[in-house]
Amino acid sequence: MKKSFKSMSVATLLLAGIVAVTACGKNSNENTSSPSQEASKTPLASKAAVSETLYIPIICKGFQHQFWQAVKIGAEKAAAEFGAEISFEGPETEEQVDKQLEMLQVALGKKPSAIGFAALDSKASIPLLKQAKDSNIPIIAFDSGVDSDIPVTTASTDNKKAAALAADKMAELIGGKGEIAMVVHDQTSRTGVDRRDGFKEQIESKYPDIKIVDLQYSGDPLKATDITKAILQAHPNLKGIFGSNEGAAIGVVNGVKEANMVGKITAIGFDSGKAQLDAIREGLLSGSITQNPVGIGYETVKAAVAAIKGETVEKNIDTGFFWYDKNNIDSEEMKAVLYE
């Protein structure tokens, strides 16, 4: 009897322990979960499952300009928020089209979930983009689109409108008449073409007393410097020069300085970066158009995740643009879109 009683006591204690643990587990869930949290359990689990295999290479135009570092920050922010793994790469300069195409080819070989791509050449990448489409890999174009409807969307500034605003500012600053010139970063990317055409068309259609007397190409600051000096020498009556990206604008500023024409030439730019910000504060650059590079990076990854999940994505995502000069460069509004 004594042995039987002891066995029964042990069994009873074990059973009581199991009940207690079960009860504690139930109480713990009841204390930490609300009805809304319960309802969200399945979607959260699905998101976690997707994120385990969500790989999105982001291929930019290069690391020559600080703009791309700001785009990278935005892409990383979205990747963390949406549970994606990204890589961020590009050629050393924005003139290395072949190098960028090699990077796109390597990215395709890794069979990613989607690809973010800022084309240096709006046509050269199309055969590779067709390969991506055939492999059901969504392409998200950013900053610069391509001459194809293959990309699911393009996250970018409306470059034609932004450049038209730069033209309006130039006209205002030089009094609506005179000779001006343009230094455009390239003639192969969508951004180069759109900024060139947006500025040029606005001047030609709206300001009959302003004449564009020279148009040269380079986004490399050193080359743009030499180009600017040559333009100034060839056109002694010049009143203003527009530089269409960070490198071109810096080259324009340096060219004007080296030609001892500060105060005689109105220089305006596009993009941001420390050199441009300093030039505006010093009065060497009258103003510039800034994009929203962090927003571009963020929207690229966000759109990629949506496309992977089969969700509807707008064909064009306008990330906005702003004019800044010495009057608003330090304002709260500008802090969010200027980068160093």
Coordinates of C-alpha atoms in Angstrom, one line a residue:
M1 CA 0.0 0.0 0.0
K2 CA 2.7 2.4 0.9
K3 CA 4.5 1.8 -2.5
S4 CA 1.3 2.3 -4.4
F5 CA 0.5 5.5 -2.6
K6 CA 4.0 6.8 -3.4
S7 CA 3.5 6.0 -7.1
M8 CA 0.2 7.7 -7.2
S9 CA 1.6 10.8 -5.5
V10 CA 4.4 11.1 -8.2
A11 CA 1.9 10.6 -11.0
T12 CA -0.4 13.2 -9.5
L13 CA 2.4 15.7 -9.1
L14 CA 3.5 15.2 -12.7
L15 CA -0.1 15.7 -13.9
A16 CA -0.4 18.8 -11.8
G17 CA 2.8 20.2 -13.3
I18 CA 1.7 19.6 -16.8
V19 CA -1.6 21.4 -16.1
A20 CA 0.2 24.3 -14.5
V21 CA 2.6 24.7 -17.4
T22 CA -0.3 24.6 -19.9
A23 CA -2.2 27.1 -17.8
C24 CA 0.8 29.4 -17.5
G25 CA 1.3 29.3 -21.3
K26 CA -2.3 30.1 -21.9
N27 CA -2.2 33.0 -19.5
S28 CA 1.0 34.4 -21.0
N29 CA -0.6 34.5 -24.4
E30 CA -3.7 36.1 -23.1
N31 CA -1.7 38.8 -21.3
T32 CA 0.5 39.7 -24.3
S33 CA -1.8 39.3 -27.3
S34 CA -4.6 41.6 -28.3
P35 CA -7.3 40.7 -30.9
S36 CA -5.6 42.8 -33.5
Q37 CA -2.3 41.0 -32.9
E38 CA -3.9 37.6 -33.2
A39 CA -5.4 38.7 -36.5
S40 CA -2.0 39.7 -37.8
K41 CA -0.2 36.5 -36.9
T42 CA -0.6 34.9 -40.3
P43 CA 0.5 37.9 -42.4
L44 CA 3.5 38.4 -40.2
A45 CA 4.5 34.7 -40.6
S46 CA 4.1 35.0 -44.3
K47 CA 6.3 38.1 -44.4
A48 CA 9.0 36.3 -42.4
A49 CA 8.9 33.4 -44.7
V50 CA 9.3 35.6 -47.7
S51 CA 12.1 37.6 -46.2
E52 CA 14.3 34.5 -45.8
T53 CA 14.7 34.3 -49.6
L54 CA 14.2 37.9 -50.6
Y55 CA 17.4 39.0 -52.3
I56 CA 17.5 42.3 -54.3
P57 CA 20.7 43.5 -55.9
I58 CA 20.7 47.3 -56.4
I59 CA 22.9 48.5 -59.3
C60 CA 23.5 52.2 -59.4
K61 CA 25.5 54.4 -61.8
G62 CA 28.6 54.6 -59.8
F63 CA 30.2 55.9 -56.6
Q64 CA 31.8 59.0 -58.1
H65 CA 29.2 61.3 -56.6
Q66 CA 27.8 61.5 -53.1
F67 CA 24.3 61.3 -54.5
W68 CA 24.6 57.5 -54.7
Q69 CA 25.6 57.1 -51.0
A70 CA 22.3 58.9 -50.1
V71 CA 20.4 56.5 -52.4
K72 CA 22.1 53.6 -50.6
I73 CA 20.9 54.9 -47.3
G74 CA 17.3 55.0 -48.5
A75 CA 17.6 51.5 -50.0
E76 CA 19.0 50.1 -46.7
K77 CA 16.3 51.7 -44.7
A78 CA 13.6 50.1 -46.9
A79 CA 15.4 46.7 -46.8
A80 CA 15.3 46.7 -43.0
E81 CA 11.7 47.7 -42.9
F82 CA 10.4 45.2 -45.4
G83 CA 12.6 42.3 -44.5
A84 CA 14.8 42.2 -47.6
E85 CA 18.5 41.5 -48.2
I86 CA 20.1 43.9 -50.7
S87 CA 23.5 44.5 -52.2
F88 CA 24.4 47.9 -53.5
E89 CA 27.0 48.3 -56.2
G90 CA 28.0 50.3 -59.3
P91 CA 31.0 51.1 -61.4
E92 CA 33.7 53.5 -60.3
T93 CA 32.5 56.3 -62.6
E94 CA 29.4 57.0 -64.6
E95 CA 31.2 56.6 -67.9
Q96 CA 31.7 52.8 -67.4
V97 CA 28.7 51.5 -69.2
D98 CA 30.3 48.1 -70.0
K99 CA 31.3 47.6 -66.4
Q100 CA 27.7 48.3 -65.3
L101 CA 26.4 45.8 -67.8
E102 CA 28.8 43.2 -66.5
M103 CA 27.4 43.8 -63.0
L104 CA 23.8 43.4 -64.3
Q105 CA 24.8 40.1 -65.9
V106 CA 26.4 38.8 -62.7
A107 CA 23.3 39.9 -60.7
L108 CA 21.1 37.9 -63.1
G109 CA 23.2 34.8 -62.6
K110 CA 22.5 34.9 -58.9
K111 CA 18.8 34.4 -59.6
P112 CA 17.6 37.2 -57.4
S113 CA 14.0 38.0 -56.3
A114 CA 14.1 41.3 -58.1
I115 CA 16.7 43.9 -59.4
G116 CA 17.0 47.6 -58.9
F117 CA 18.8 49.2 -61.9
A118 CA 19.8 52.8 -62.7
A119 CA 20.9 52.6 -66.3
L120 CA 23.9 54.5 -67.6
D121 CA 22.7 53.8 -71.1
S122 CA 19.0 53.7 -71.8
K123 CA 19.3 51.3 -74.6
A124 CA 22.4 49.1 -74.0
S125 CA 20.9 47.2 -71.1
I126 CA 17.7 46.1 -72.8
P127 CA 18.9 42.6 -73.9
L128 CA 19.8 41.8 -70.3
L129 CA 16.6 43.2 -69.1
K130 CA 14.8 40.9 -71.5
Q131 CA 16.6 38.0 -69.9
A132 CA 15.4 39.1 -66.5
K133 CA 11.8 39.3 -67.8
D134 CA 12.1 35.8 -69.3
S135 CA 13.3 34.5 -65.9
N136 CA 10.4 36.3 -64.1
I137 CA 12.7 38.6 -62.3
P138 CA 11.0 42.0 -61.8
I139 CA 13.2 45.0 -62.8
I140 CA 12.8 48.3 -60.8
A141 CA 14.4 51.2 -62.7
F142 CA 15.5 54.0 -60.5
D143 CA 17.0 57.5 -61.0
S144 CA 17.2 56.8 -64.8
G145 CA 14.8 54.7 -66.8
V146 CA 15.4 52.7 -70.0
D147 CA 13.8 52.9 -73.5
S148 CA 11.6 49.8 -72.8
D149 CA 8.5 48.9 -70.9
I150 CA 10.2 46.0 -69.2
P151 CA 10.8 47.7 -65.8
V152 CA 7.8 47.3 -63.5
T153 CA 8.2 50.9 -62.4
T154 CA 10.7 53.7 -62.5
A155 CA 11.4 55.5 -59.2
S156 CA 12.9 58.9 -60.1
T157 CA 12.7 62.6 -60.3
D158 CA 10.7 64.1 -63.1
N159 CA 13.9 65.3 -64.7
K160 CA 12.4 67.3 -67.5
K161 CA 10.3 69.3 -65.1
A162 CA 13.2 69.7 -62.7
A163 CA 15.4 71.0 -65.4
A164 CA 12.7 73.3 -66.7
L165 CA 12.6 74.9 -63.2
A166 CA 16.4 75.3 -63.4
A167 CA 15.9 77.1 -66.7
D168 CA 13.3 79.4 -65.1
K169 CA 15.7 80.2 -62.3
M170 CA 18.5 80.9 -64.8
A171 CA 16.3 83.3 -66.7
E172 CA 15.3 85.1 -63.5
L173 CA 18.9 85.4 -62.4
I174 CA 20.3 86.9 -65.7
G175 CA 17.4 89.2 -66.2
G176 CA 15.6 87.3 -69.0
K177 CA 18.2 87.9 -71.8
G178 CA 21.7 87.0 -72.8
E179 CA 23.9 84.1 -73.8
I180 CA 24.1 80.9 -71.7
A181 CA 25.7 77.5 -72.0
M182 CA 25.1 74.0 -70.7
V183 CA 27.4 71.3 -69.4
V184 CA 25.4 68.1 -69.3
H185 CA 26.7 64.9 -67.6
D186 CA 26.0 62.6 -70.5
Q187 CA 23.8 62.0 -73.6
T188 CA 23.1 58.3 -73.1
S189 CA 21.3 58.0 -69.8
R190 CA 17.6 59.0 -69.4
T191 CA 18.6 61.6 -66.8
G192 CA 21.1 63.2 -69.1
V193 CA 18.7 63.4 -72.0
D194 CA 15.8 64.6 -69.9
R195 CA 17.7 67.3 -68.0
R196 CA 19.3 68.5 -71.3
D197 CA 15.9 68.6 -73.1
G198 CA 14.0 70.0 -70.1
F199 CA 16.3 72.9 -69.7
K200 CA 16.8 73.6 -73.4
E201 CA 13.2 73.4 -74.4
Q202 CA 12.1 75.6 -71.5
I203 CA 14.6 78.3 -72.5
E204 CA 13.8 78.1 -76.2
S205 CA 10.0 78.1 -75.8
K206 CA 9.7 80.6 -73.0
Y207 CA 12.6 83.0 -73.2
P208 CA 13.2 84.3 -76.7
D209 CA 15.9 86.8 -75.6
I210 CA 18.1 84.0 -74.1
K211 CA 20.3 82.1 -76.4
I212 CA 22.0 78.8 -75.6
V213 CA 25.4 79.2 -77.4
D214 CA 27.2 76.1 -76.3
L215 CA 26.3 72.6 -75.1
Q216 CA 29.0 70.2 -73.9
Y217 CA 29.0 66.8 -72.2
S218 CA 30.8 65.6 -69.1
G219 CA 29.8 64.6 -65.6
D220 CA 33.4 64.2 -64.4
P221 CA 34.4 67.3 -62.3
L222 CA 37.9 67.6 -63.8
K223 CA 36.7 67.3 -67.4
A224 CA 33.8 69.6 -66.8
T225 CA 36.2 72.2 -65.4
D226 CA 38.2 72.2 -68.6
I227 CA 35.1 72.3 -70.7
T228 CA 33.8 75.3 -68.7
K229 CA 37.0 77.2 -69.2
A230 CA 36.9 76.5 -72.9
I231 CA 33.3 77.7 -73.2
L232 CA 34.1 80.9 -71.3
Q233 CA 37.1 81.6 -73.6
A234 CA 35.0 80.9 -76.8
H235 CA 32.0 83.1 -75.6
P236 CA 33.2 86.3 -73.9
N237 CA 29.6 87.6 -73.7
L238 CA 28.3 84.6 -71.7
K239 CA 26.1 85.3 -68.7
G240 CA 25.3 81.9 -67.3
I241 CA 26.2 78.2 -67.3
F242 CA 24.0 75.3 -66.1
G243 CA 25.7 72.0 -64.8
S244 CA 23.2 69.1 -65.0
N245 CA 24.5 66.9 -62.2
E246 CA 26.8 67.0 -59.2
G247 CA 30.0 66.5 -61.2
A248 CA 29.1 68.9 -64.0
A249 CA 28.0 71.6 -61.5
I250 CA 31.3 71.3 -59.5
G251 CA 33.2 71.5 -62.8
V252 CA 31.3 74.6 -63.8
V253 CA 32.1 76.2 -60.4
N254 CA 35.8 75.3 -60.6
G255 CA 36.0 76.5 -64.2
V256 CA 34.5 79.8 -63.4
K257 CA 36.9 80.2 -60.5
E258 CA 40.0 79.3 -62.5
A259 CA 39.0 81.6 -65.3
N260 CA 38.7 84.5 -62.8
M261 CA 35.0 85.0 -63.8
V262 CA 33.4 84.8 -60.3
G263 CA 30.7 87.4 -60.1
K264 CA 30.5 87.8 -63.9
I265 CA 28.9 84.4 -64.6
T266 CA 25.7 83.0 -63.1
A267 CA 26.3 79.3 -62.4
I268 CA 23.5 76.9 -61.4
G269 CA 23.6 73.2 -60.8
F270 CA 21.7 70.0 -60.2
D271 CA 21.9 67.6 -57.2
S272 CA 23.6 68.3 -53.9
G273 CA 26.8 67.2 -52.2
K274 CA 29.2 69.0 -50.0
A275 CA 31.1 70.8 -52.8
Q276 CA 27.8 72.3 -54.1
L277 CA 26.6 73.3 -50.7
D278 CA 29.8 75.0 -49.9
A279 CA 29.8 76.8 -53.3
I280 CA 26.3 78.1 -52.6
R281 CA 27.2 79.4 -49.2
E282 CA 30.3 81.1 -50.6
G283 CA 28.3 82.7 -53.5
L284 CA 30.1 80.7 -56.2
L285 CA 26.9 78.8 -57.2
S286 CA 23.6 80.8 -57.4
G287 CA 21.5 77.7 -56.6
S288 CA 20.7 74.2 -57.6
I289 CA 18.0 71.6 -58.0
T290 CA 18.1 68.8 -55.5
Q291 CA 16.4 65.5 -55.8
N292 CA 15.3 63.2 -53.0
P293 CA 18.0 60.5 -53.2
V294 CA 17.1 58.8 -49.9
G295 CA 13.5 58.7 -51.1
I296 CA 14.6 57.2 -54.5
G297 CA 16.5 54.4 -52.7
Y298 CA 13.6 53.7 -50.4
E299 CA 10.9 53.6 -53.1
T300 CA 13.1 51.3 -55.2
V301 CA 13.3 48.6 -52.6
K302 CA 9.7 49.1 -51.5
A303 CA 8.5 48.7 -55.1
A304 CA 10.7 45.6 -55.6
V305 CA 9.2 43.9 -52.6
A306 CA 5.7 44.7 -53.8
A307 CA 6.4 43.4 -57.3
I308 CA 7.8 40.2 -55.8
K309 CA 4.6 39.7 -53.9
G310 CA 2.5 40.3 -57.0
E311 CA 1.1 43.5 -55.7
T312 CA 0.2 46.4 -58.0
V313 CA 2.9 49.0 -58.5
E314 CA 2.5 52.4 -60.1
K315 CA 4.3 52.6 -63.5
N316 CA 6.1 55.8 -62.4
I317 CA 7.0 56.8 -58.9
D318 CA 7.8 60.6 -58.8
T319 CA 10.2 61.1 -55.8
G320 CA 10.1 64.9 -56.1
F321 CA 12.6 67.8 -56.6
F322 CA 13.4 71.2 -55.0
W323 CA 15.3 74.4 -55.8
Y324 CA 17.7 75.6 -53.1
D325 CA 19.9 78.6 -52.8
K326 CA 21.5 80.7 -50.0
N327 CA 18.0 81.8 -48.8
N328 CA 16.7 78.3 -47.9
I329 CA 19.8 76.0 -47.9
D330 CA 19.7 75.7 -44.0
S331 CA 15.9 75.5 -43.7
E332 CA 14.2 72.5 -42.1
E333 CA 12.5 71.6 -45.4
M334 CA 15.9 71.3 -47.2
K335 CA 17.6 69.3 -44.5
A336 CA 15.7 66.2 -45.5
V337 CA 16.8 66.3 -49.2
L338 CA 20.3 67.7 -49.1
Y339 CA 23.2 65.4 -48.6
E340 CA 27.0 65.7 -48.0

